[in-house]
PDB file of C-alpha atoms in Angstrom:
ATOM      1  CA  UNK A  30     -33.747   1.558 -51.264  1.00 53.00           C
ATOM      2  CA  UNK A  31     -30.382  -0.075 -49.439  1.00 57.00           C
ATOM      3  CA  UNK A  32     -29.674   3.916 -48.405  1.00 56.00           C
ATOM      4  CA  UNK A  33     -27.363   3.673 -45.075  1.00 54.00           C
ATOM      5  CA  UNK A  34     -29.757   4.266 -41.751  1.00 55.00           C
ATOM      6  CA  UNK A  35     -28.427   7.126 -39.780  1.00 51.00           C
ATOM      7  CA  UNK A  36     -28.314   6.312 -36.256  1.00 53.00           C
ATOM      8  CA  UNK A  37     -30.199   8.524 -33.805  1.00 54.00           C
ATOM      9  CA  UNK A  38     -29.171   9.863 -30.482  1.00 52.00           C
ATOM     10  CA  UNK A  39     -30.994   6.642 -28.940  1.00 52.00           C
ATOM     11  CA  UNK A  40     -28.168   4.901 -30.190  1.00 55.00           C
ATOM     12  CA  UNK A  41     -25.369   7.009 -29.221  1.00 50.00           C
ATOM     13  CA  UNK A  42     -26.931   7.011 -25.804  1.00 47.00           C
ATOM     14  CA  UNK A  43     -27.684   2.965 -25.742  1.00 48.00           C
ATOM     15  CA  UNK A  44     -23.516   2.284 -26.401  1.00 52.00           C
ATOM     16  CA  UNK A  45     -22.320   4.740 -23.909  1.00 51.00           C
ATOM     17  CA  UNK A  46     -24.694   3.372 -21.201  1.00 46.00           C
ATOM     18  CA  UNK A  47     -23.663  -0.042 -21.787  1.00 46.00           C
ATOM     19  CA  UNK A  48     -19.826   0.508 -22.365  1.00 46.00           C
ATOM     20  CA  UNK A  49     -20.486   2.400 -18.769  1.00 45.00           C
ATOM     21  CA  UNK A  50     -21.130  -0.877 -17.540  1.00 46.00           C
ATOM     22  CA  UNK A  51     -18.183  -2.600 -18.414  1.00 46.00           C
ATOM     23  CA  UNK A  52     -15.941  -3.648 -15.251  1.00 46.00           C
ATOM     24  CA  UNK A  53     -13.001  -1.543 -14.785  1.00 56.00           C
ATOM     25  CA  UNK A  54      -9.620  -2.581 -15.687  1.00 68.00           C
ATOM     26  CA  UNK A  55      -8.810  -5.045 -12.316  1.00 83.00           C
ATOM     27  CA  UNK A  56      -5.622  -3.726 -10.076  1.00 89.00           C
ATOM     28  CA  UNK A  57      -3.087  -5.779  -9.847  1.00 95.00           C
ATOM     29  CA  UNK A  58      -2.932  -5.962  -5.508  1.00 96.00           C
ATOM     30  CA  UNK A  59       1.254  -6.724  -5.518  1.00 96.00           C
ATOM     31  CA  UNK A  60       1.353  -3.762  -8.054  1.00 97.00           C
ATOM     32  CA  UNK A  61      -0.696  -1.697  -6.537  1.00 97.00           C
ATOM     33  CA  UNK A  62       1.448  -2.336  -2.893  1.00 97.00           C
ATOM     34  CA  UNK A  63       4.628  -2.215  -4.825  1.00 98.00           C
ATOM     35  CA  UNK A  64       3.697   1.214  -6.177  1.00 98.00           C
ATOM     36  CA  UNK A  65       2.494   2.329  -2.424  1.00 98.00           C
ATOM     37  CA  UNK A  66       5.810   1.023  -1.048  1.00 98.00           C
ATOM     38  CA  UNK A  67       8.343   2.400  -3.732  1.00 97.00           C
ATOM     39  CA  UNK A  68       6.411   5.550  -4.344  1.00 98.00           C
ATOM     40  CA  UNK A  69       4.528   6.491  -1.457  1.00 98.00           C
ATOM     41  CA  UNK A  70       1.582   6.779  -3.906  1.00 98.00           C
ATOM     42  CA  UNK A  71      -1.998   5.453  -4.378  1.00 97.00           C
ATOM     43  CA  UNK A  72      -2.453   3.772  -7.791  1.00 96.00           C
ATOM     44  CA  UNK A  73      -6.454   4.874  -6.891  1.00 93.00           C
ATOM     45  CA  UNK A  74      -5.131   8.675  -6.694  1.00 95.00           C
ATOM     46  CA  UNK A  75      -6.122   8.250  -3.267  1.00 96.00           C
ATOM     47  CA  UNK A  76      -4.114  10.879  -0.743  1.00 96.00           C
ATOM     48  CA  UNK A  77      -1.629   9.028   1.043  1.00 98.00           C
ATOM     49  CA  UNK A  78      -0.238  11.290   4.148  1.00 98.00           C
ATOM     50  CA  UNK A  79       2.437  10.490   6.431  1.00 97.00           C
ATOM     51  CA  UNK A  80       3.197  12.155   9.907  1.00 97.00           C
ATOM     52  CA  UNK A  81       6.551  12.575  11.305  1.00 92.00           C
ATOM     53  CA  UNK A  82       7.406  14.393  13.829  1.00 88.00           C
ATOM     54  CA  UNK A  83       4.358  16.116  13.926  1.00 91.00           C
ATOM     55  CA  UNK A  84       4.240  17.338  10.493  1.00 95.00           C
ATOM     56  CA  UNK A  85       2.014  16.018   7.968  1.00 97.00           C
ATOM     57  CA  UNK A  86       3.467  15.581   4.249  1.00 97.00           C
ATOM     58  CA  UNK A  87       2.701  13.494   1.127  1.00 98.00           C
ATOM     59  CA  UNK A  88       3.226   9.497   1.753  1.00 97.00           C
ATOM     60  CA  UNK A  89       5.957  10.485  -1.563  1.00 97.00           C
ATOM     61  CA  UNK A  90       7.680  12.265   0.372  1.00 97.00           C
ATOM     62  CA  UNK A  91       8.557   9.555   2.749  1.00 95.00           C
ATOM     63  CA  UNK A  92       7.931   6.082   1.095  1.00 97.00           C
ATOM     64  CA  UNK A  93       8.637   2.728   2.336  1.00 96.00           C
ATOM     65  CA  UNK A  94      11.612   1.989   0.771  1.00 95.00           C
ATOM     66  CA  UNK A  95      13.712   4.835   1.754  1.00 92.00           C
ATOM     67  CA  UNK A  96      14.304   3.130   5.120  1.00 91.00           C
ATOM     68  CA  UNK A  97      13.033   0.202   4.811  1.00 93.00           C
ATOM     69  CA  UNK A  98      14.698  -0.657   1.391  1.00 92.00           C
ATOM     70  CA  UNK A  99      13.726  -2.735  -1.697  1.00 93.00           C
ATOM     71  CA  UNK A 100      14.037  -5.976  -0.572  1.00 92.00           C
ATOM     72  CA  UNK A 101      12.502  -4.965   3.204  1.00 92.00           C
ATOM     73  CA  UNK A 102      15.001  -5.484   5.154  1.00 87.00           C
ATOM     74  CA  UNK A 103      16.717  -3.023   7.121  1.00 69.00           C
ATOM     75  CA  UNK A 104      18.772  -0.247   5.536  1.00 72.00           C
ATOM     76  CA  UNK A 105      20.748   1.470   8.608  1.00 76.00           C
ATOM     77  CA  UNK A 106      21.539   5.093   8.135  1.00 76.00           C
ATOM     78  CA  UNK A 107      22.673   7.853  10.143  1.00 78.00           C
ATOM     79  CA  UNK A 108      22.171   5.857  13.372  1.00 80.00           C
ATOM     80  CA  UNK A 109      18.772   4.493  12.627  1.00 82.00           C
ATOM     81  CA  UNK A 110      18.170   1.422  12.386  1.00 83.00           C
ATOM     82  CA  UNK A 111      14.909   0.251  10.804  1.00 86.00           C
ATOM     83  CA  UNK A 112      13.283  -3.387  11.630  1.00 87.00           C
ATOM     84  CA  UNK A 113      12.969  -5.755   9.192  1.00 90.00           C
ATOM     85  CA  UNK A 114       9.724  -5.769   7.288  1.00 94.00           C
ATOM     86  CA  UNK A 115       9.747  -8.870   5.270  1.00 95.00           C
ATOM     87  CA  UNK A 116       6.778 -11.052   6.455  1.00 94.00           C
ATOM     88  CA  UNK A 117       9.135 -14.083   7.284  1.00 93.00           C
ATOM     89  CA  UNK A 118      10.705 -11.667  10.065  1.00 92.00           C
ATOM     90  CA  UNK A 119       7.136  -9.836  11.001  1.00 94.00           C
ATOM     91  CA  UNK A 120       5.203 -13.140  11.360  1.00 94.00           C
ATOM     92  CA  UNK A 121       7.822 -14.135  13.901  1.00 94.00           C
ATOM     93  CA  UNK A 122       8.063 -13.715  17.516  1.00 95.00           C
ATOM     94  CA  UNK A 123      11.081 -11.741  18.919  1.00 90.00           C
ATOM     95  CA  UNK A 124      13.423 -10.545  21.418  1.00 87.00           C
ATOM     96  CA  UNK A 125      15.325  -7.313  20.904  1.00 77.00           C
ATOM     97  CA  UNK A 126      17.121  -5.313  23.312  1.00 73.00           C
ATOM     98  CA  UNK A 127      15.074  -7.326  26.154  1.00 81.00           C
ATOM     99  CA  UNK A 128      11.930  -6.166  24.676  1.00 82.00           C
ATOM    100  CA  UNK A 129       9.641  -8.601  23.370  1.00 86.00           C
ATOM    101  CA  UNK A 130       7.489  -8.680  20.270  1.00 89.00           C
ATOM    102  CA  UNK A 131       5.181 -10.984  19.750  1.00 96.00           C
ATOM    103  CA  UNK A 132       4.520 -12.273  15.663  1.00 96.00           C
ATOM    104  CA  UNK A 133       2.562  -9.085  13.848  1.00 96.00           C
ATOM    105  CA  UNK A 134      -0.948 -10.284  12.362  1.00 96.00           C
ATOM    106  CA  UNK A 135      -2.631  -8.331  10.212  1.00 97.00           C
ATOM    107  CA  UNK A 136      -4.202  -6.077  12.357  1.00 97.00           C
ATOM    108  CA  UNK A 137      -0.992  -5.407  13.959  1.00 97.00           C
ATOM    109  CA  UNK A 138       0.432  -4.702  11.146  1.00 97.00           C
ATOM    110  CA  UNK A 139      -2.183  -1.697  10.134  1.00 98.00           C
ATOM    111  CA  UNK A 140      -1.633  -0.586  13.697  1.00 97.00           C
ATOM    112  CA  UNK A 141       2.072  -0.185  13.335  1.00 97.00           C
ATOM    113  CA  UNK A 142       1.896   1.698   9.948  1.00 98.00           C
ATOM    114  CA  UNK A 143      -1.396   4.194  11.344  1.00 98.00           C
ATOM    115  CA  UNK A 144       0.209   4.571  14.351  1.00 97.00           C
ATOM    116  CA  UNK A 145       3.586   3.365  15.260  1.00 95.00           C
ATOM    117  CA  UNK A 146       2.276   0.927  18.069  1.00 95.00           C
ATOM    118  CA  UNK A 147       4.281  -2.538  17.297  1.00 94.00           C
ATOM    119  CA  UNK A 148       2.770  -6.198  17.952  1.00 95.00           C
ATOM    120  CA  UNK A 149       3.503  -5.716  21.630  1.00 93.00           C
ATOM    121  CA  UNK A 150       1.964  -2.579  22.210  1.00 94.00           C
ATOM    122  CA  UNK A 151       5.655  -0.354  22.055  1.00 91.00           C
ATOM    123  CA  UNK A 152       5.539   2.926  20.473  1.00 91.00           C
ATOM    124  CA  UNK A 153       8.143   3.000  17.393  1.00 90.00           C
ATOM    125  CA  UNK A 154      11.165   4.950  17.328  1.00 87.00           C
ATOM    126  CA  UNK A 155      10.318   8.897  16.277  1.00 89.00           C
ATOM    127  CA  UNK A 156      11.233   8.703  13.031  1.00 90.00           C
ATOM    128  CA  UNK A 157       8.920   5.839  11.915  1.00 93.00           C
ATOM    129  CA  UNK A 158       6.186   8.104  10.078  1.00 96.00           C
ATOM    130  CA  UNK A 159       2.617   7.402  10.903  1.00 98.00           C
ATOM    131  CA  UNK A 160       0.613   6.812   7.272  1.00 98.00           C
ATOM    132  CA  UNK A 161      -2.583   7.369   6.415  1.00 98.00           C
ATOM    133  CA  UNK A 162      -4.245   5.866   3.785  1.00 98.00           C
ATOM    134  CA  UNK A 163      -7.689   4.299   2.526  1.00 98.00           C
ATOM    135  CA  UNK A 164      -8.241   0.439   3.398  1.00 97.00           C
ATOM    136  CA  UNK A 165      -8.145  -0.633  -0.427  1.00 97.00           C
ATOM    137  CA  UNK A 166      -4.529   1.253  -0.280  1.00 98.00           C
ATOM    138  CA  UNK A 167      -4.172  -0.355   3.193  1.00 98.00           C
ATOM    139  CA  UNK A 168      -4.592  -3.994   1.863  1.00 97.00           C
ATOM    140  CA  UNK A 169      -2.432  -3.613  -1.290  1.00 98.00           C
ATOM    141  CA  UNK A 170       0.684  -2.877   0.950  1.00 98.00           C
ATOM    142  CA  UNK A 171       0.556  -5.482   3.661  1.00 97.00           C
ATOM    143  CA  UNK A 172      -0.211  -7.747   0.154  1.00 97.00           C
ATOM    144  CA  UNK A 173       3.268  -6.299  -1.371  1.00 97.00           C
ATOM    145  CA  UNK A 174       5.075  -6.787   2.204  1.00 97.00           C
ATOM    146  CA  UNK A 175       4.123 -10.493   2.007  1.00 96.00           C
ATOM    147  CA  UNK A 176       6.095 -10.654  -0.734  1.00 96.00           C
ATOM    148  CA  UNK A 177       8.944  -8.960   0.362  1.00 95.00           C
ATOM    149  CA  UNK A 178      12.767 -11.205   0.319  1.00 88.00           C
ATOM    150  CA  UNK A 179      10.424 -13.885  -1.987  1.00 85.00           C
ATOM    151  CA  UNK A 180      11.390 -11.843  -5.106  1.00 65.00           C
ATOM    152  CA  UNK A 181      14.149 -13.390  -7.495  1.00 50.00           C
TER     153      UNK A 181
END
């Protein structure tokens, strides 16, 4: 007798254990910077908080490129004028208003976005928020700065 099988629960249970394995769909690290930059958002969910001024809000509230604009450069407004975050201009060493900043590494660079302390130890102006954020989050932004003024 050819009569079709029915398939047990074992079954069911064997295919949803393996298709549990299967590796996540892997996260673009630009993207996921680009959409933490634009946005102000985590493409993990993740919270993403920034401080300014003492009060704590969603990072959406205050992303990157409001101040900081698409391409990274500086986007003066209302008598504030925002550095440069393009890595070309991070990466180097410079001179501004006689203070001195030496090139940002990497480590500088998550100091100055957690909390506002530049490449030569100066405090930021006020009004540069202080972000929190997880290290996976972390990494996919300072990978989307890098690419910031390459972009055609």
């Amino acid at each position: 007798r050819d009569q079709p099988r029915s398939r047990g629960l074992g079954d069911v249970y064997k295919r949803q254990v393996i298709s549990s394995f299967k590796s996540p769909q892997a996260i673009d690290p630009i993207e996921a910077g680009k959409q933490i930059y634009t946005k102000g958002t985590s493409p993990s969910k993740s919270d993403i908080t920034a401080v300014m001024s003492e009060i704590k809000v969603p990072g959406s509230v205050l992303p990157c490129i409001n101040c900081h604009g698409a391409n990274g450069k500086e986007l003066s407004e209302g008598g504030v004028n925002p550095s440069s975050v393009q890595w070309e201009s991070l990466s180097q060493s410079t001179i501004t208003n006689g203070r001195k900043r030496p090139a940002y590494s990497i480590s500088h660079l998550k100091r100055v976005i957690t909390l506002g302390i530049d490449s030569g130890g100066n405090a930021l102006q006020k009004v540069m928020p202080k972000y929190s954020m997880t290290s996976t989050d972390m990494d996919y932004l300072i990978a989307y700065i890098k690419t910031l003024g390459k972009e055609e």
